GROMACS .gro file of C-alpha atoms in nm:
model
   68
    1UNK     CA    1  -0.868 -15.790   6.771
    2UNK     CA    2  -1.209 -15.642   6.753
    3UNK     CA    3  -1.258 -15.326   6.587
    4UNK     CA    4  -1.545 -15.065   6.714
    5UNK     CA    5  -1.629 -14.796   6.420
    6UNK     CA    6  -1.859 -14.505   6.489
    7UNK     CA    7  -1.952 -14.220   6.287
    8UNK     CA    8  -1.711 -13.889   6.322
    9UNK     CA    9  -1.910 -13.692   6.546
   10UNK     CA   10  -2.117 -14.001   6.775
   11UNK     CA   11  -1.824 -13.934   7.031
   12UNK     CA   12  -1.587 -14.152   7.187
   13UNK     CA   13  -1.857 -14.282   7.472
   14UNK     CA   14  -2.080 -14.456   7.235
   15UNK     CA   15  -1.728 -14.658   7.110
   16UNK     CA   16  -1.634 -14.689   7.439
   17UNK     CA   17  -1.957 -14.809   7.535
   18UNK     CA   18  -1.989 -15.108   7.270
   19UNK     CA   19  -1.597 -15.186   7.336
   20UNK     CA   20  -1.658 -15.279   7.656
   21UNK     CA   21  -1.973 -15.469   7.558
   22UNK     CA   22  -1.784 -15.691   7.334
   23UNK     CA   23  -1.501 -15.736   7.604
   24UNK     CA   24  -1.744 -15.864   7.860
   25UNK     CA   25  -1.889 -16.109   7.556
   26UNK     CA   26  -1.532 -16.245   7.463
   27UNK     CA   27  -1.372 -16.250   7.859
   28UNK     CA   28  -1.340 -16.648   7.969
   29UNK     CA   29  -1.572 -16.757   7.709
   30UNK     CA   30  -1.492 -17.120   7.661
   31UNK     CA   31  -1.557 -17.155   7.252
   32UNK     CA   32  -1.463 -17.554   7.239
   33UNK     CA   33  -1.091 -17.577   7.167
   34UNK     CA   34  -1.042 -17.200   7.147
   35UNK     CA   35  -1.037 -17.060   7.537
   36UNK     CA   36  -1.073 -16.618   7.523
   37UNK     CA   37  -0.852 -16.525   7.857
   38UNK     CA   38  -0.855 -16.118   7.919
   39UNK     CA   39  -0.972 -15.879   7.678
   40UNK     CA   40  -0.850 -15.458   7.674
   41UNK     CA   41  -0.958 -15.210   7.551
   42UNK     CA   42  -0.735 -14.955   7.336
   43UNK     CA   43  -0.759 -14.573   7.356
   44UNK     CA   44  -0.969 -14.426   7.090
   45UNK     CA   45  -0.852 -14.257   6.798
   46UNK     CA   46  -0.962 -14.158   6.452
   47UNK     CA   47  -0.989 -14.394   6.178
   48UNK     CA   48  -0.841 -14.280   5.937
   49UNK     CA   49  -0.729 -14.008   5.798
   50UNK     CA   50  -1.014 -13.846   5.670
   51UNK     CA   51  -1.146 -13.836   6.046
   52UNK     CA   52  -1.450 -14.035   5.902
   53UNK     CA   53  -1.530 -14.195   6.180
   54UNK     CA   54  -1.381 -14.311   6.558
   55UNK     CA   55  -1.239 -14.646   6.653
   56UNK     CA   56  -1.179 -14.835   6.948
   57UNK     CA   57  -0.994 -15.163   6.958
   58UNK     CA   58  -1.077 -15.473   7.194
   59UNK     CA   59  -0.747 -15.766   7.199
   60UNK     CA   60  -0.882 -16.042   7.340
   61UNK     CA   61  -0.579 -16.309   7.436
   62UNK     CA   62  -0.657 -16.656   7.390
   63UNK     CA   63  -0.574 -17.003   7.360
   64UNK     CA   64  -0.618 -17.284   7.157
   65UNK     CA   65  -0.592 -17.678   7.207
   66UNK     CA   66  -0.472 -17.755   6.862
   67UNK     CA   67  -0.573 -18.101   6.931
   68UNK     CA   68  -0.945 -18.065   7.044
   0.00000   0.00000   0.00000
């Protein structure tokens, strides 16, 4: 899981925006014995509960060849 933080106020388009630039990085990436399969993206939400700042959360699913 990838976390995207941004400042209370940016707005959730700039998170959304670098979310989906680190999903297209991590989707089918071939990282020698580690393979990254699909990657989501989470609906935003604040980040705690101070409302400092937004997050958004890539998963990325992947697997691993424990014996590469």
């Amino acid at each position: 899981m990838l976390h995207v933080l941004v400042p209370r106020g940016t707005g959730d388009a700039v998170a959304l925006q670098h979310a989906v630039a680190l999903r297209t990085i991590f989707r089918g990436q071939d990282l020698g014995s580690v393979v990254c399969r699909e990657a989501s993206i989470g609906g935003g939400a604040p980040g705690d509960e101070n409302g400092n700042y937004w997050r958004r959360t890539v998963s990325v699913d992947f697997w691993t060849d424990e014996t590469a």
